[in-house]
mmCIF file of C-alpha atoms and ligand atoms in Angstrom:
data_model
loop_
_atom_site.group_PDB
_atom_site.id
_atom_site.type_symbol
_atom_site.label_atom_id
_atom_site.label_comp_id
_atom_site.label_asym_id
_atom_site.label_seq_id
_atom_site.Cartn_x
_atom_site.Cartn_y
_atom_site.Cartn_z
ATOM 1 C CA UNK A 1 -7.473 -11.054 -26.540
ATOM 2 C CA UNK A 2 -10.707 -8.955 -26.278
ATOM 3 C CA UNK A 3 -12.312 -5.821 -25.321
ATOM 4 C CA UNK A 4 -14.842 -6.731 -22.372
ATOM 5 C CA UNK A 5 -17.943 -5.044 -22.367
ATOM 6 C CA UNK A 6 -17.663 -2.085 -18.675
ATOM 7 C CA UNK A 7 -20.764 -2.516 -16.561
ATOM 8 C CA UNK A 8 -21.774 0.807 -15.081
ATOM 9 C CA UNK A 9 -23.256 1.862 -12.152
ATOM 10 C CA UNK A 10 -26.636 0.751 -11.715
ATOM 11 C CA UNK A 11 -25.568 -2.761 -12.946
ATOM 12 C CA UNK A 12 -26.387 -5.101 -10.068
ATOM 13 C CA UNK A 13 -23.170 -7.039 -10.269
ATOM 14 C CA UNK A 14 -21.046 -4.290 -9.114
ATOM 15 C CA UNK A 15 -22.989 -4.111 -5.619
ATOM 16 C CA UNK A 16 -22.532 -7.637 -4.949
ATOM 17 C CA UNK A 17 -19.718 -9.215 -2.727
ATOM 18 C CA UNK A 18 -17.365 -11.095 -5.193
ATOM 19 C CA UNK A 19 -16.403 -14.755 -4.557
ATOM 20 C CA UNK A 20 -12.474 -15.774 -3.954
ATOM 21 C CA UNK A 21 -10.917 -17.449 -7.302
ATOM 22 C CA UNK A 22 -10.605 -21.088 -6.050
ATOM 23 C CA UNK A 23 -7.624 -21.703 -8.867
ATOM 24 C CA UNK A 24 -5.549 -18.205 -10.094
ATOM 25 C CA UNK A 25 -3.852 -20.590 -13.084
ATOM 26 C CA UNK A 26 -6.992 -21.849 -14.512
ATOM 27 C CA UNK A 27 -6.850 -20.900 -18.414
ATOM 28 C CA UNK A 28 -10.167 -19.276 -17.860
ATOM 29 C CA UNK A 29 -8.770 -16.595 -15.197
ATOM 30 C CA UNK A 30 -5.303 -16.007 -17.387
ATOM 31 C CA UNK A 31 -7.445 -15.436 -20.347
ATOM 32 C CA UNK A 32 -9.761 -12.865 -18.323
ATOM 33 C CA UNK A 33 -6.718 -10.860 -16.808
ATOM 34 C CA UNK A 34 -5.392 -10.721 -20.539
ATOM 35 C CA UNK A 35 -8.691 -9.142 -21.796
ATOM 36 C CA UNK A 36 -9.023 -7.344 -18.618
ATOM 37 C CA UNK A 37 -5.380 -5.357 -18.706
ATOM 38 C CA UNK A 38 -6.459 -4.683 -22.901
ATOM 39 C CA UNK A 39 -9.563 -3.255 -21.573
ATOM 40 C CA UNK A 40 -7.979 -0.861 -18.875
ATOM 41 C CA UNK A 41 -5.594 0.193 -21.355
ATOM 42 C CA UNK A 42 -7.926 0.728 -24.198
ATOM 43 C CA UNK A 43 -10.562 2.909 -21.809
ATOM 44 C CA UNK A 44 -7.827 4.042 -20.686
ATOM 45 C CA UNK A 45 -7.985 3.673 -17.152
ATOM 46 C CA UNK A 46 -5.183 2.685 -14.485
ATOM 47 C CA UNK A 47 -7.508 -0.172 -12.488
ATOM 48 C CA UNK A 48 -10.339 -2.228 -13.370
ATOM 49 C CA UNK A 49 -12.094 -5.074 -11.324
ATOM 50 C CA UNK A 50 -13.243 -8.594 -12.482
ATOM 51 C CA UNK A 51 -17.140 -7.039 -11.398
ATOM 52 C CA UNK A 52 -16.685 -4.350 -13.287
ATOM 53 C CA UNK A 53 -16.531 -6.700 -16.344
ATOM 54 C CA UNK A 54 -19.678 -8.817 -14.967
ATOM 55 C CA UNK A 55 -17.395 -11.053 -13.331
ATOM 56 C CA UNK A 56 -18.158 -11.675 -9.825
ATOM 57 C CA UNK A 57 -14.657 -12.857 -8.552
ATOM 58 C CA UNK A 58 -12.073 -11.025 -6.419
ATOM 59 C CA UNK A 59 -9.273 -9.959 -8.533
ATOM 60 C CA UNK A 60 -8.479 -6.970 -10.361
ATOM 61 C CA UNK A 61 -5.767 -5.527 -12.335
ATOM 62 C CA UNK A 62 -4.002 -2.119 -12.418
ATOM 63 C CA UNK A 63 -1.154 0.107 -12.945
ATOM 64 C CA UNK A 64 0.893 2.986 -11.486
ATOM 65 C CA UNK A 65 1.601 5.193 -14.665
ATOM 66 C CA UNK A 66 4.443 7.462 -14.079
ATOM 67 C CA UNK A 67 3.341 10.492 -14.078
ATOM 68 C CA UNK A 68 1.465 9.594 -11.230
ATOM 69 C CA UNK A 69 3.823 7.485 -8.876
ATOM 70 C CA UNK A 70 5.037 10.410 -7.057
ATOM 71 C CA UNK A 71 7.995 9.342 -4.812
ATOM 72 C CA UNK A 72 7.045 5.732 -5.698
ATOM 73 C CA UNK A 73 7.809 4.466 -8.602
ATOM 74 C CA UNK A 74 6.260 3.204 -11.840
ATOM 75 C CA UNK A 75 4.113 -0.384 -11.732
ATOM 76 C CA UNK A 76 3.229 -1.676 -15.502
ATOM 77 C CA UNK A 77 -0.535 -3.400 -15.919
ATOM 78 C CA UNK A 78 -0.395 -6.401 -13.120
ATOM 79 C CA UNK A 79 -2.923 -8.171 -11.502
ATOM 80 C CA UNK A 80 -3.841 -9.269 -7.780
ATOM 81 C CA UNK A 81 -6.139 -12.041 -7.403
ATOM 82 C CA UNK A 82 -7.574 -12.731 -3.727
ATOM 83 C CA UNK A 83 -6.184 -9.159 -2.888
ATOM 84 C CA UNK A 84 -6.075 -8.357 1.328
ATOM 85 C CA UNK A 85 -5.381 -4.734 2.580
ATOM 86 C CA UNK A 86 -3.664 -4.160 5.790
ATOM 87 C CA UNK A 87 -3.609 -0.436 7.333
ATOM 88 C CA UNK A 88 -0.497 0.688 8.044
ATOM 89 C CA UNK A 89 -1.251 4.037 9.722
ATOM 90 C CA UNK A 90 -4.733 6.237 10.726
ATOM 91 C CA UNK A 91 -3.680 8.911 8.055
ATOM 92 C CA UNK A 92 -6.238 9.919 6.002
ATOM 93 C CA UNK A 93 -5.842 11.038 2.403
ATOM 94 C CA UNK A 94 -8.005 13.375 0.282
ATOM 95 C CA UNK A 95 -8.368 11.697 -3.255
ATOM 96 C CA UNK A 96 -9.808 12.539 -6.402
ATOM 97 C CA UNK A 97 -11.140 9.236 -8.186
ATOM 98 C CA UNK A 98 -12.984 8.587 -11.247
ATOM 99 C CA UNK A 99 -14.217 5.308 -12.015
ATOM 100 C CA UNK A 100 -14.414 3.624 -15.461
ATOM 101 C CA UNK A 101 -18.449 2.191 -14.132
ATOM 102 C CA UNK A 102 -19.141 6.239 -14.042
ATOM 103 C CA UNK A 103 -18.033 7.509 -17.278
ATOM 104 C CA UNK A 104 -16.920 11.056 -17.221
ATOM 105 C CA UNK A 105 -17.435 12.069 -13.640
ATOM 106 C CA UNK A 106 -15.318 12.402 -10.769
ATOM 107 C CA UNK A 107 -15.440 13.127 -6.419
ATOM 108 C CA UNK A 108 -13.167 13.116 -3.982
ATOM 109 C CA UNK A 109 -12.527 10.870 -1.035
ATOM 110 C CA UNK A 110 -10.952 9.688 1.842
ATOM 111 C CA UNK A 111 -8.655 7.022 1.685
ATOM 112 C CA UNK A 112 -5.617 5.469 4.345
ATOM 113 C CA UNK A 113 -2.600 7.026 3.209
ATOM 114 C CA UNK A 114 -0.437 4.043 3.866
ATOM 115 C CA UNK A 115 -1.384 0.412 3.270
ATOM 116 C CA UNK A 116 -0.019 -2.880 2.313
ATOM 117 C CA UNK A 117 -1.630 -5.526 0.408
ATOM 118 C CA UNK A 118 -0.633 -9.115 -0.584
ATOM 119 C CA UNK A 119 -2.130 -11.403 -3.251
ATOM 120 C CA UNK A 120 -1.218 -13.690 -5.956
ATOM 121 C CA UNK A 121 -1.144 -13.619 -9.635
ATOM 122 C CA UNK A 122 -1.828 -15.871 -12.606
ATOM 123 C CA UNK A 123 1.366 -17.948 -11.804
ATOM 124 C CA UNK A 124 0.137 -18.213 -7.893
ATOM 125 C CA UNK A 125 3.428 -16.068 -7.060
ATOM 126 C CA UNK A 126 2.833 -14.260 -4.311
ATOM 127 C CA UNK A 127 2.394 -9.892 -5.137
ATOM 128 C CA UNK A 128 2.848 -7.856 -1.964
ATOM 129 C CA UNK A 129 3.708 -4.059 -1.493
ATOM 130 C CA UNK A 130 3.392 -1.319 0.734
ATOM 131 C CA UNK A 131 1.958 1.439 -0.553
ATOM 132 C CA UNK A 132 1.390 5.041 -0.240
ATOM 133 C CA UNK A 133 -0.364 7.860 -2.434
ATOM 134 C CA UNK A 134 -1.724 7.315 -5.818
ATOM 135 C CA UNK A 135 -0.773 3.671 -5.668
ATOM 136 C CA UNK A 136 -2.113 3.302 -2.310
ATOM 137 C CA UNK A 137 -5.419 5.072 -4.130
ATOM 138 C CA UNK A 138 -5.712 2.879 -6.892
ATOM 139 C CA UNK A 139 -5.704 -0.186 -4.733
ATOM 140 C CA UNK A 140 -8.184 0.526 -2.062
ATOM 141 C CA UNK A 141 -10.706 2.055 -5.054
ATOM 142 C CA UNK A 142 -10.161 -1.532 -6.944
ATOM 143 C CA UNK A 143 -10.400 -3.644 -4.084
ATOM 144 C CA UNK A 144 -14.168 -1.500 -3.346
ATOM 145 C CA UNK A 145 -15.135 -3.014 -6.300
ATOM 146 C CA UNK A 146 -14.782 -6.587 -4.902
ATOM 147 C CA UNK A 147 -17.176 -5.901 -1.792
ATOM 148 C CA UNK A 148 -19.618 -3.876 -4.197
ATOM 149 C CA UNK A 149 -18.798 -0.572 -2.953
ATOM 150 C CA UNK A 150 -18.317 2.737 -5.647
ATOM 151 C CA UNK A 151 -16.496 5.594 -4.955
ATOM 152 C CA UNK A 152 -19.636 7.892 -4.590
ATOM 153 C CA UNK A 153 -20.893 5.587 -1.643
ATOM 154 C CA UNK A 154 -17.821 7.014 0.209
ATOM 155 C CA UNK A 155 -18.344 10.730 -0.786
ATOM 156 C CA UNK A 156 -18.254 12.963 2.561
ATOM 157 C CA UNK A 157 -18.749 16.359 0.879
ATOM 158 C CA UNK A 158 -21.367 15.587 -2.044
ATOM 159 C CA UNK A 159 -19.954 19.345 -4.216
ATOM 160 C CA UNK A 160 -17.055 16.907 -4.851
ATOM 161 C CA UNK A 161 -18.883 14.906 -6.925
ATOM 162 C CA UNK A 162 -19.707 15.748 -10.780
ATOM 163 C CA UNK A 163 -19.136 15.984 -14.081
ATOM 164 C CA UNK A 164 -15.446 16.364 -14.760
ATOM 165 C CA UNK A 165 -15.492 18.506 -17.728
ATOM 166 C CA UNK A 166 -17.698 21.256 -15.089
ATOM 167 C CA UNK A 167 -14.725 20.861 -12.717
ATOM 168 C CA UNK A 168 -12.336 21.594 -15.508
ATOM 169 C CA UNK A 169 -14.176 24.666 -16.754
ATOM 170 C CA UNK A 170 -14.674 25.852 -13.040
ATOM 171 C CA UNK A 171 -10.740 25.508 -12.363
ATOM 172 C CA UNK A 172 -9.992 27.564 -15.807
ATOM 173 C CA UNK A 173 -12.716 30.240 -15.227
ATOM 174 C CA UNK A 174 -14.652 29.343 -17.972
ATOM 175 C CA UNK A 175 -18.129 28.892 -15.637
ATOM 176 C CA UNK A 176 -20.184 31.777 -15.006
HETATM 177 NI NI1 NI B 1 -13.770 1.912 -10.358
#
């Protein structure tokens, strides 16, 4: 396994539409979900896209750590290749995303509250879930990433959007 090298925005691969992965057991797409779940963990981050690693090619792997699930429940580091997103409901959500392509800043943005999204993994076994919150976050900001869209292209409010250590010190009254 390896540490893959993070492209970051600017990087022309992560504006391009990524291709569908013609065979999900191919050695070659096992051994780049391997490096990619080492790489999300090592950042640490809880998604990362194949684009994001200069791969052009619609999977990407993630995780629901606990502390986040909410009323869902915990998902370990898993991967959904050929992802589709279905909208369950019109509810929007408020979210606050980072993005591991824009080191140390954050914004907040609107995503569906309620989705469900099928794919397959590495074996070709089918992954499906509905999902809702921070899980339901983590897969629509991932699945961006395979039609070459970043978080800040869906900003509504630009304020949202900085450096996270400013928003820190702003919360704790630190900033002037
Ligand atoms: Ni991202």
């Amino acid at each position: 396994m390896a540490l893959l090298k993070i492209a970051r925005m600017g990087h022309p691969v992560l504006f391009q539409h990524a291709k569908a992965v013609a065979d999900p057991g191919n050695p070659t797409i096992r051994r780049l979900v391997d490096d990619m779940i080492e790489t999300m963990l090592d950042a640490p981050g809880v998604g990362l896209a194949a684009p994001q690693v200069h791969v052009s090619l619609r999977l990407f792997v993630f995780r629901v750590p606990g502390a986040r699930a909410g009323e869902g429940s915990e998902i370990p580091p898993g991967v959904l290749i050929n992802p589709r997103i279905t909208f369950l409901s019109e509810e929007i959500m408020m979210c606050t995303e980072g993005c591991l392509s824009i080191p140390a800043m954050r914004g907040i943005v609107p995503r569906f509250a309620h989705i469900r999204y099928r794919g397959v993994d590495c074996d070709g076994r089918v992954v499906e879930a509905e999902a809702r919150g921070f899980h339901a976050n983590v897969i629509q900001h991932e699945y961006d990433h395979l039609d070459g869209i970043l978080y800040p292209m869906r900003l509504v409010d630009f304020t949202s959007f900085g450096y996270a250590a400013e928003f820190a010190n702003a919360a704790n009254g630190d900033a002037p």
